[in-house]
Amino acid sequence: MLTWLTLAMLAAFLGLVLSGRVSVVVALVGVPIVFALLAGAGGDLGGIVGDGIATVAPTAALILFAVLFFSILLDAGLFDPLITVLRRFARDDPMRVVLATAVLTLLVAVDGDGSSTYIIVVSALLPVYRRLGMRVELLAVVAVMAAGTATLLPWGGPVIKAATALDVDVVEVYAPLVVPQLAGAAAVLGLAAVLGSRERSRLGAPRERVAVAPAAGTDPPSAAVQGDEPAEQDLRRPRLAVANLVLALAVMAPLIAGRVEPVLLFVAGTVVALLLNYPDPATQARLLRRHAPNAIPVTVLIFAAGVFTGVLSGTGMAESLATSLAALVPPDAGAAVPLATALLAFPLTFVVQQDTFYFGVLPVLSGAAAQFGVPAEAVARAAVVAQPLHAYSPTVAALFLLLGLLRLDYRAMVRLGVPCGLAVSAVVLAVALLTGAVPLP
């Protein structure tokens, strides 16, 4: 009964969000509260919601200060040289612009933080999209599938979570995934070329695009991403470029190495960036107000997601769903668990939070596979192959930061994005099967 109630809750959430009847925040909070009451958890609801919010509080703080940190460095002009190189490569060719989007995202996303990746990519390329009248949906679609592919790195969240859930070494999980990940990156570039070619055909030759107005969805974004506005020139600090680069590396190096708590890095980094570039308190206050439209909505969204996941775990819904799914695996089909895990990961990591799948479903599936001599590392690899598709999930907070920066609606992007994410994930899985990273039964 609880499993069916859980499935009904997930269906109601996705239906409301995809239909546009309510905002994502309203759905994340309202739907689980209603279903928690239906599950008879009304008396414990306060504690359940509180526990859920407490669980996501570090993530909310991390994203809040990560947005502020990189936005301040963007204002100071740290990424101006990179932006210049990319714009020269892209010129006025839409296909080059879309390819530049894919390449930049794949490179920047190695830090494992989706929020900072999207801020940098949007800052670098949104002015080009607007000037050429290109559809901003393409920027979002390509950036998301590239970022999803890059998260397969060993310090990316999915690989770490899968390895942690099964108590295996993260390097043992990742090493066989190198070739599948490279194949996924190649698929991203191929799809970017196709999408860019179509956009080039839609817009016509360069001389025909001179008077083209910005496409739908290209309304002026918040100040954080208007990198070429004259009003921002007073915030540039070219003389501090080296110091800002050192600061960025000082934050990112321990983040990638996993030596220091990420929240501490970005909190301290934000303070240092403000003091270094803008020691005047009035200017500091101005910058905080300037970037609040980017930082606050996604922070609210994360806390709302905490309500959703808190109800899932606190009412026993997540455990019930995991048990029911594991029961679908026949006792004599353990050798097929890695492939089944990969196939289950496609829909499940899209509709539920990753933690539910990795820590709820994955250990049960791995236990069944172990009876047939299938190593846990293989099951862990299978669980992460759908990351390019998962990156488009409405449960991914960084995605809504990207949409906020671009002033895009989720529905406008997901119709094109999900097929692209599905295609890249299928390539990753196919190559993983061919190389033995995910064993066949």
CSV table of C-alpha atoms in Angstrom, one decimal:
chain,number,residue,atom,x,y,z
A,1,MET,CA,0.0,0.0,0.0
A,2,LEU,CA,2.8,2.4,0.9
A,3,THR,CA,4.6,1.7,-2.3
A,4,TRP,CA,1.5,2.6,-4.4
A,5,LEU,CA,1.1,5.7,-2.3
A,6,THR,CA,4.7,6.6,-3.0
A,7,LEU,CA,4.3,6.1,-6.8
A,8,ALA,CA,1.1,8.2,-6.7
A,9,MET,CA,3.0,11.0,-5.0
A,10,LEU,CA,5.8,10.9,-7.5
A,11,ALA,CA,3.3,10.9,-10.4
A,12,ALA,CA,1.4,13.8,-8.9
A,13,PHE,CA,4.6,15.8,-8.4
A,14,LEU,CA,5.8,15.2,-12.0
A,15,GLY,CA,2.3,15.8,-13.4
A,16,LEU,CA,1.9,19.1,-11.6
A,17,VAL,CA,5.4,20.4,-12.5
A,18,LEU,CA,5.3,19.3,-16.2
A,19,SER,CA,1.8,20.6,-16.7
A,20,GLY,CA,2.7,24.0,-15.4
A,21,ARG,CA,-0.2,24.1,-12.9
A,22,VAL,CA,2.0,25.0,-10.0
A,23,SER,CA,5.6,26.1,-9.5
A,24,VAL,CA,8.3,23.5,-8.6
A,25,VAL,CA,8.6,24.9,-5.1
A,26,VAL,CA,4.9,24.6,-4.5
A,27,ALA,CA,4.9,21.0,-5.8
A,28,LEU,CA,8.0,20.0,-3.7
A,29,VAL,CA,6.3,21.2,-0.5
A,30,GLY,CA,2.6,20.8,-1.1
A,31,VAL,CA,2.5,17.3,-2.7
A,32,PRO,CA,4.6,15.4,0.0
A,33,ILE,CA,2.7,17.1,2.8
A,34,VAL,CA,-0.6,15.9,1.4
A,35,PHE,CA,0.6,12.4,0.8
A,36,ALA,CA,2.3,12.3,4.3
A,37,LEU,CA,-1.1,13.0,5.8
A,38,LEU,CA,-2.7,10.3,3.6
A,39,ALA,CA,0.0,7.9,4.9
A,40,GLY,CA,-1.0,8.7,8.5
A,41,ALA,CA,2.1,10.6,9.4
A,42,GLY,CA,0.4,13.8,10.4
A,43,GLY,CA,1.5,13.6,14.0
A,44,ASP,CA,5.2,13.3,13.1
A,45,LEU,CA,5.0,15.6,10.1
A,46,GLY,CA,6.8,18.5,11.9
A,47,GLY,CA,9.8,16.4,12.8
A,48,ILE,CA,9.9,14.7,9.4
A,49,VAL,CA,9.9,18.1,7.6
A,50,GLY,CA,12.5,19.5,10.0
A,51,ASP,CA,14.8,16.5,9.5
A,52,GLY,CA,14.5,16.9,5.7
A,53,ILE,CA,15.4,20.6,5.8
A,54,ALA,CA,18.3,19.9,8.1
A,55,THR,CA,19.6,17.3,5.7
A,56,VAL,CA,19.8,19.7,2.8
A,57,ALA,CA,20.9,22.8,4.7
A,58,PRO,CA,24.6,22.2,4.0
A,59,THR,CA,23.8,21.9,0.3
A,60,ALA,CA,21.8,25.1,0.3
A,61,ALA,CA,24.6,27.0,2.0
A,62,LEU,CA,27.1,25.5,-0.5
A,63,ILE,CA,25.2,26.6,-3.5
A,64,LEU,CA,24.3,30.0,-2.0
A,65,PHE,CA,28.0,30.9,-1.4
A,66,ALA,CA,29.2,29.2,-4.6
A,67,VAL,CA,26.9,31.4,-6.6
A,68,LEU,CA,28.1,34.5,-4.7
A,69,PHE,CA,31.8,33.5,-5.0
A,70,PHE,CA,31.9,32.9,-8.7
A,71,SER,CA,29.6,35.9,-9.4
A,72,ILE,CA,32.0,38.2,-7.6
A,73,LEU,CA,34.9,36.8,-9.6
A,74,LEU,CA,33.0,37.2,-12.8
A,75,ASP,CA,32.3,40.8,-11.9
A,76,ALA,CA,36.0,41.3,-11.3
A,77,GLY,CA,36.7,40.0,-14.8
A,78,LEU,CA,38.5,36.8,-13.9
A,79,PHE,CA,37.0,34.9,-16.9
A,80,ASP,CA,37.3,37.7,-19.5
A,81,PRO,CA,40.3,36.1,-21.3
A,82,LEU,CA,38.5,32.7,-21.6
A,83,ILE,CA,35.4,34.4,-22.9
A,84,THR,CA,37.4,36.3,-25.5
A,85,VAL,CA,39.0,33.1,-26.8
A,86,LEU,CA,35.6,31.4,-27.1
A,87,ARG,CA,34.0,34.3,-28.8
A,88,ARG,CA,36.8,34.4,-31.3
A,89,PHE,CA,36.3,30.7,-32.0
A,90,ALA,CA,32.6,31.0,-32.3
A,91,ARG,CA,32.6,34.1,-34.4
A,92,ASP,CA,29.1,34.6,-35.9
A,93,ASP,CA,28.5,30.9,-36.7
A,94,PRO,CA,25.7,29.3,-34.7
A,95,MET,CA,27.2,25.9,-35.0
A,96,ARG,CA,30.5,27.0,-33.6
A,97,VAL,CA,28.7,28.8,-30.8
A,98,VAL,CA,26.8,25.6,-29.8
A,99,LEU,CA,30.0,23.6,-30.0
A,100,ALA,CA,31.8,26.2,-27.9
A,101,THR,CA,29.0,25.7,-25.3
A,102,ALA,CA,29.6,22.0,-25.2
A,103,VAL,CA,33.4,22.3,-25.0
A,104,LEU,CA,33.4,25.0,-22.3
A,105,THR,CA,30.9,23.0,-20.2
A,106,LEU,CA,32.9,19.8,-20.4
A,107,LEU,CA,36.1,21.6,-19.4
A,108,VAL,CA,34.6,23.8,-16.6
A,109,ALA,CA,32.5,21.0,-15.1
A,110,VAL,CA,35.5,19.1,-14.0
A,111,ASP,CA,35.2,20.8,-10.7
A,112,GLY,CA,32.0,18.7,-10.0
A,113,ASP,CA,29.9,21.7,-9.1
A,114,GLY,CA,27.0,22.3,-11.5
A,115,SER,CA,26.1,25.7,-10.1
A,116,SER,CA,29.5,27.3,-10.8
A,117,THR,CA,29.7,25.5,-14.2
A,118,TYR,CA,26.4,27.1,-15.4
A,119,ILE,CA,27.3,30.5,-14.1
A,120,ILE,CA,30.6,30.5,-16.1
A,121,VAL,CA,29.1,29.1,-19.3
A,122,VAL,CA,26.1,31.5,-19.2
A,123,SER,CA,28.4,34.5,-18.5
A,124,ALA,CA,30.7,33.5,-21.4
A,125,LEU,CA,28.2,32.7,-24.1
A,126,LEU,CA,24.8,34.2,-23.4
A,127,PRO,CA,25.7,37.6,-24.9
A,128,VAL,CA,26.7,35.8,-28.1
A,129,TYR,CA,23.4,33.9,-28.2
A,130,ARG,CA,21.5,37.1,-27.7
A,131,ARG,CA,23.5,39.0,-30.3
A,132,LEU,CA,22.9,36.4,-33.0
A,133,GLY,CA,19.3,35.8,-32.2
A,134,MET,CA,19.9,32.2,-31.3
A,135,ARG,CA,17.5,30.2,-29.2
A,136,VAL,CA,18.7,30.2,-25.6
A,137,GLU,CA,17.1,26.8,-25.1
A,138,LEU,CA,20.0,25.4,-27.0
A,139,LEU,CA,22.5,26.8,-24.5
A,140,ALA,CA,20.6,25.2,-21.7
A,141,VAL,CA,20.2,21.8,-23.5
A,142,VAL,CA,23.8,21.5,-24.5
A,143,ALA,CA,25.2,22.8,-21.2
A,144,VAL,CA,23.1,20.3,-19.2
A,145,MET,CA,24.0,17.2,-21.2
A,146,ALA,CA,27.7,18.1,-21.1
A,147,ALA,CA,27.6,18.8,-17.4
A,148,GLY,CA,25.8,15.5,-16.8
A,149,THR,CA,28.5,13.6,-18.7
A,150,ALA,CA,31.3,15.4,-16.8
A,151,THR,CA,29.8,14.4,-13.4
A,152,LEU,CA,31.0,10.8,-14.0
A,153,LEU,CA,34.4,11.9,-12.8
A,154,PRO,CA,35.5,10.2,-9.6
A,155,TRP,CA,35.0,13.3,-7.5
A,156,GLY,CA,31.6,13.8,-9.0
A,157,GLY,CA,28.6,13.3,-6.6
A,158,PRO,CA,27.0,10.3,-8.4
A,159,VAL,CA,30.2,8.1,-8.4
A,160,ILE,CA,31.0,9.0,-4.8
A,161,LYS,CA,27.5,8.2,-3.7
A,162,ALA,CA,27.3,4.9,-5.5
A,163,ALA,CA,30.7,3.8,-4.2
A,164,THR,CA,29.8,4.9,-0.6
A,165,ALA,CA,26.4,3.1,-0.7
A,166,LEU,CA,28.1,-0.2,-1.6
A,167,ASP,CA,31.3,0.4,0.5
A,168,VAL,CA,33.7,0.1,-2.5
A,169,ASP,CA,36.7,2.1,-3.6
A,170,VAL,CA,35.7,5.0,-5.8
A,171,VAL,CA,38.7,4.6,-8.1
A,172,GLU,CA,37.8,0.9,-8.7
A,173,VAL,CA,34.3,2.1,-9.7
A,174,TYR,CA,35.6,4.9,-12.0
A,175,ALA,CA,38.6,3.4,-13.8
A,176,PRO,CA,36.6,1.2,-16.2
A,177,LEU,CA,34.2,4.1,-16.9
A,178,VAL,CA,36.9,6.3,-18.5
A,179,VAL,CA,36.2,5.0,-22.1
A,180,PRO,CA,32.4,5.1,-21.7
A,181,GLN,CA,32.7,8.7,-20.4
A,182,LEU,CA,34.9,9.7,-23.3
A,183,ALA,CA,32.3,8.2,-25.6
A,184,GLY,CA,29.6,10.2,-23.9
A,185,ALA,CA,31.6,13.4,-24.3
A,186,ALA,CA,32.0,12.6,-28.0
A,187,ALA,CA,28.2,12.0,-28.3
A,188,VAL,CA,27.7,15.4,-26.6
A,189,LEU,CA,29.9,17.1,-29.2
A,190,GLY,CA,28.1,15.3,-32.0
A,191,LEU,CA,24.7,16.3,-30.8
A,192,ALA,CA,25.9,19.9,-30.3
A,193,ALA,CA,27.1,19.9,-33.9
A,194,VAL,CA,23.7,18.7,-35.1
A,195,LEU,CA,21.8,21.2,-33.0
A,196,GLY,CA,24.1,24.0,-34.1
A,197,SER,CA,23.8,23.1,-37.7
A,198,ARG,CA,20.0,23.2,-37.4
A,199,GLU,CA,20.2,26.6,-35.8
A,200,ARG,CA,22.5,27.8,-38.5
A,201,SER,CA,20.0,26.7,-41.1
A,202,ARG,CA,17.1,28.4,-39.2
A,203,LEU,CA,18.9,31.7,-39.0
A,204,GLY,CA,20.4,31.7,-42.4
A,205,ALA,CA,23.7,33.2,-43.6
A,206,PRO,CA,25.5,35.7,-41.4
A,207,ARG,CA,24.5,38.6,-43.6
A,208,GLU,CA,20.9,37.7,-43.2
A,209,ARG,CA,21.2,37.7,-39.4
A,210,VAL,CA,22.2,41.3,-38.9
A,211,ALA,CA,18.8,42.5,-38.0
A,212,VAL,CA,17.5,39.4,-36.3
A,213,ALA,CA,15.9,40.1,-33.0
A,214,PRO,CA,16.7,38.0,-29.9
A,215,ALA,CA,14.8,34.7,-30.0
A,216,ALA,CA,12.2,33.7,-27.5
A,217,GLY,CA,13.6,33.2,-24.0
A,218,THR,CA,16.4,35.7,-24.5
A,219,ASP,CA,15.0,38.4,-22.3
A,220,PRO,CA,17.7,40.4,-20.5
A,221,PRO,CA,19.1,38.2,-17.7
A,222,SER,CA,20.0,39.2,-14.3
A,223,ALA,CA,23.1,41.4,-13.8
A,224,ALA,CA,25.3,38.4,-12.9
A,225,VAL,CA,25.4,37.2,-16.5
A,226,GLN,CA,25.4,40.4,-18.5
A,227,GLY,CA,29.2,40.2,-19.0
A,228,ASP,CA,29.5,42.9,-21.6
A,229,GLU,CA,27.2,45.6,-20.1
A,230,PRO,CA,29.0,49.0,-19.9
A,231,ALA,CA,27.6,49.6,-16.4
A,232,GLU,CA,29.7,46.7,-15.2
A,233,GLN,CA,33.0,48.1,-16.2
A,234,ASP,CA,33.4,49.9,-12.9
A,235,LEU,CA,33.4,46.5,-11.2
A,236,ARG,CA,36.3,45.1,-13.3
A,237,ARG,CA,39.6,44.6,-11.5
A,238,PRO,CA,42.2,43.8,-14.2
A,239,ARG,CA,45.1,44.6,-11.9
A,240,LEU,CA,43.9,41.9,-9.5
A,241,ALA,CA,43.6,39.2,-12.2
A,242,VAL,CA,46.5,37.1,-10.9
A,243,ALA,CA,45.3,37.4,-7.3
A,244,ASN,CA,41.8,36.4,-8.3
A,245,LEU,CA,43.1,33.4,-10.2
A,246,VAL,CA,45.1,32.3,-7.2
A,247,LEU,CA,42.0,32.7,-5.0
A,248,ALA,CA,40.0,30.6,-7.4
A,249,LEU,CA,42.6,27.9,-7.5
A,250,ALA,CA,42.9,28.0,-3.7
A,251,VAL,CA,39.2,27.2,-3.5
A,252,MET,CA,38.9,24.7,-6.3
A,253,ALA,CA,42.1,22.6,-5.6
A,254,PRO,CA,41.0,21.4,-2.1
A,255,LEU,CA,37.4,21.1,-3.4
A,256,ILE,CA,38.5,18.7,-6.1
A,257,ALA,CA,40.9,16.9,-3.7
A,258,GLY,CA,38.2,16.5,-1.1
A,259,ARG,CA,40.5,17.7,1.6
A,260,VAL,CA,38.2,20.5,3.0
A,261,GLU,CA,34.5,20.8,3.6
A,262,PRO,CA,33.1,22.6,0.4
A,263,VAL,CA,30.8,24.9,2.4
A,264,LEU,CA,33.8,26.3,4.3
A,265,LEU,CA,35.7,26.8,1.1
A,266,PHE,CA,33.0,28.9,-0.6
A,267,VAL,CA,32.1,30.8,2.6
A,268,ALA,CA,35.7,31.8,3.2
A,269,GLY,CA,36.3,32.4,-0.6
A,270,THR,CA,33.3,34.7,-0.8
A,271,VAL,CA,34.6,36.8,2.1
A,272,VAL,CA,38.1,37.0,0.7
A,273,ALA,CA,36.8,37.9,-2.8
A,274,LEU,CA,34.8,40.7,-1.4
A,275,LEU,CA,37.6,42.1,0.7
A,276,LEU,CA,40.2,41.7,-2.1
A,277,ASN,CA,38.2,43.3,-4.9
A,278,TYR,CA,35.7,45.5,-3.2
A,279,PRO,CA,36.8,46.7,0.3
A,280,ASP,CA,34.2,49.4,0.4
A,281,PRO,CA,31.2,48.1,2.5
A,282,ALA,CA,28.7,50.0,0.3
A,283,THR,CA,30.0,48.2,-2.8
A,284,GLN,CA,29.9,44.9,-1.0
A,285,ALA,CA,26.2,45.4,-0.1
A,286,ARG,CA,25.5,46.5,-3.7
A,287,LEU,CA,27.0,43.2,-5.0
A,288,LEU,CA,25.0,41.1,-2.6
A,289,ARG,CA,21.8,42.8,-3.7
A,290,ARG,CA,22.9,42.4,-7.3
A,291,HIS,CA,23.4,38.6,-7.1
A,292,ALA,CA,20.5,37.9,-4.8
A,293,PRO,CA,18.1,37.1,-7.7
A,294,ASN,CA,20.4,34.3,-8.7
A,295,ALA,CA,21.3,32.9,-5.3
A,296,ILE,CA,18.0,33.1,-3.4
A,297,PRO,CA,15.5,31.2,-5.6
A,298,VAL,CA,17.7,28.1,-5.9
A,299,THR,CA,18.3,28.2,-2.2
A,300,VAL,CA,14.6,28.2,-1.6
A,301,LEU,CA,14.2,25.4,-4.0
A,302,ILE,CA,16.8,23.3,-2.2
A,303,PHE,CA,15.0,23.7,1.1
A,304,ALA,CA,11.7,22.8,-0.6
A,305,ALA,CA,13.4,19.7,-1.9
A,306,GLY,CA,14.4,18.9,1.7
A,307,VAL,CA,10.7,18.7,2.5
A,308,PHE,CA,10.1,16.3,-0.3
A,309,THR,CA,13.0,14.0,0.5
A,310,GLY,CA,12.3,14.3,4.2
A,311,VAL,CA,8.8,12.9,3.7
A,312,LEU,CA,10.1,10.2,1.4
A,313,SER,CA,12.5,8.9,4.0
A,314,GLY,CA,10.7,9.8,7.2
A,315,THR,CA,7.4,8.1,6.3
A,316,GLY,CA,9.1,5.0,5.1
A,317,MET,CA,8.1,5.6,1.5
A,318,ALA,CA,11.7,5.4,0.1
A,319,GLU,CA,12.3,2.1,1.9
A,320,SER,CA,9.0,0.6,0.8
A,321,LEU,CA,9.7,1.6,-2.8
A,322,ALA,CA,13.2,0.1,-2.7
A,323,THR,CA,12.0,-3.2,-1.2
A,324,SER,CA,9.2,-3.5,-3.9
A,325,LEU,CA,11.6,-2.8,-6.7
A,326,ALA,CA,14.1,-5.3,-5.4
A,327,ALA,CA,11.3,-7.9,-5.2
A,328,LEU,CA,10.9,-7.6,-9.0
A,329,VAL,CA,14.3,-9.3,-9.5
A,330,PRO,CA,13.9,-13.1,-9.7
A,331,PRO,CA,16.3,-15.0,-7.4
A,332,ASP,CA,18.0,-16.7,-10.3
A,333,ALA,CA,18.6,-13.5,-12.2
A,334,GLY,CA,21.4,-12.1,-10.1
A,335,ALA,CA,23.9,-12.2,-13.0
A,336,ALA,CA,21.6,-9.7,-14.9
A,337,VAL,CA,21.5,-7.2,-12.0
A,338,PRO,CA,24.1,-4.8,-13.4
A,339,LEU,CA,22.2,-4.5,-16.7
A,340,ALA,CA,18.9,-4.3,-14.8
A,341,THR,CA,20.4,-1.6,-12.5
A,342,ALA,CA,21.5,0.5,-15.5
A,343,LEU,CA,18.1,0.2,-17.1
A,344,LEU,CA,16.3,1.1,-13.8
A,345,ALA,CA,18.7,4.1,-13.3
A,346,PHE,CA,17.3,5.7,-16.5
A,347,PRO,CA,13.8,6.4,-15.1
A,348,LEU,CA,14.4,6.2,-11.4
A,349,THR,CA,17.3,8.8,-11.2
A,350,PHE,CA,15.1,11.1,-13.3
A,351,VAL,CA,12.0,11.0,-11.1
A,352,VAL,CA,13.4,10.5,-7.6
A,353,GLN,CA,16.3,12.1,-5.8
A,354,GLN,CA,19.6,10.3,-6.4
A,355,ASP,CA,20.1,9.5,-2.7
A,356,THR,CA,16.9,7.4,-2.8
A,357,PHE,CA,18.2,5.3,-5.6
A,358,TYR,CA,21.8,5.0,-4.5
A,359,PHE,CA,21.2,4.4,-0.8
A,360,GLY,CA,17.8,2.7,-1.0
A,361,VAL,CA,17.7,0.5,-4.1
A,362,LEU,CA,21.3,0.0,-5.0
A,363,PRO,CA,22.4,-2.0,-1.9
A,364,VAL,CA,19.6,-4.4,-2.3
A,365,LEU,CA,20.3,-5.0,-6.0
A,366,SER,CA,24.0,-5.4,-5.3
A,367,GLY,CA,23.3,-8.0,-2.6
A,368,ALA,CA,21.3,-10.0,-5.1
A,369,ALA,CA,24.2,-9.8,-7.6
A,370,ALA,CA,26.8,-10.8,-5.1
A,371,GLN,CA,25.1,-14.2,-4.7
A,372,PHE,CA,26.1,-14.9,-8.3
A,373,GLY,CA,29.7,-13.5,-8.0
A,374,VAL,CA,29.0,-10.1,-9.6
A,375,PRO,CA,31.2,-7.5,-8.0
A,376,ALA,CA,29.6,-4.5,-6.3
A,377,GLU,CA,31.8,-2.2,-8.3
A,378,ALA,CA,30.0,-3.3,-11.5
A,379,VAL,CA,26.6,-2.6,-10.0
A,380,ALA,CA,27.9,0.9,-8.9
A,381,ARG,CA,29.0,1.6,-12.4
A,382,ALA,CA,25.7,0.6,-13.8
A,383,ALA,CA,23.9,2.9,-11.4
A,384,VAL,CA,25.7,6.1,-12.8
A,385,VAL,CA,25.5,5.6,-16.6
A,386,ALA,CA,22.3,7.6,-16.8
A,387,GLN,CA,23.8,10.8,-15.5
A,388,PRO,CA,23.4,12.7,-18.7
A,389,LEU,CA,19.7,12.1,-18.5
A,390,HIS,CA,19.5,12.7,-14.8
A,391,ALA,CA,21.0,16.2,-15.3
A,392,TYR,CA,17.6,17.2,-16.8
A,393,SER,CA,15.7,15.9,-13.8
A,394,PRO,CA,13.4,18.4,-11.9
A,395,THR,CA,15.1,17.2,-8.7
A,396,VAL,CA,18.4,18.8,-9.7
A,397,ALA,CA,18.7,22.2,-8.0
A,398,ALA,CA,21.6,23.5,-10.2
A,399,LEU,CA,19.3,23.0,-13.2
A,400,PHE,CA,16.9,25.6,-11.9
A,401,LEU,CA,19.8,28.0,-11.3
A,402,LEU,CA,20.7,27.7,-15.0
A,403,LEU,CA,17.0,28.2,-16.0
A,404,GLY,CA,16.9,31.3,-13.7
A,405,LEU,CA,20.0,32.8,-15.3
A,406,LEU,CA,18.5,32.3,-18.7
A,407,ARG,CA,15.0,33.3,-17.8
A,408,LEU,CA,13.8,30.0,-19.3
A,409,ASP,CA,10.8,27.8,-18.3
A,410,TYR,CA,11.6,24.2,-17.4
A,411,ARG,CA,9.1,22.9,-19.9
A,412,ALA,CA,10.6,24.9,-22.8
A,413,MET,CA,14.0,23.2,-22.3
A,414,VAL,CA,13.1,19.7,-21.2
A,415,ARG,CA,11.2,18.8,-24.4
A,416,LEU,CA,14.4,19.0,-26.4
A,417,GLY,CA,16.8,18.2,-23.5
A,418,VAL,CA,15.4,14.8,-22.3
A,419,PRO,CA,15.8,13.1,-25.8
A,420,CYS,CA,19.4,14.4,-25.9
A,421,GLY,CA,20.2,13.3,-22.4
A,422,LEU,CA,18.6,9.9,-23.1
A,423,ALA,CA,20.8,9.5,-26.3
A,424,VAL,CA,24.0,10.4,-24.5
A,425,SER,CA,23.2,8.0,-21.6
A,426,ALA,CA,22.4,5.2,-24.1
A,427,VAL,CA,25.9,5.8,-25.7
A,428,VAL,CA,27.6,5.6,-22.3
A,429,LEU,CA,25.7,2.4,-21.4
A,430,ALA,CA,26.4,0.8,-24.8
A,431,VAL,CA,30.1,1.4,-24.6
A,432,ALA,CA,30.2,0.3,-20.9
A,433,LEU,CA,28.6,-3.0,-22.0
A,434,LEU,CA,31.1,-3.4,-24.9
A,435,THR,CA,34.1,-2.7,-22.7
A,436,GLY,CA,32.8,-4.8,-19.8
A,437,ALA,CA,32.6,-1.9,-17.4
A,438,VAL,CA,29.0,-3.1,-16.9
A,439,PRO,CA,29.0,-6.9,-17.4
A,440,LEU,CA,26.4,-8.7,-19.5
A,441,PRO,CA,24.6,-11.7,-18.0
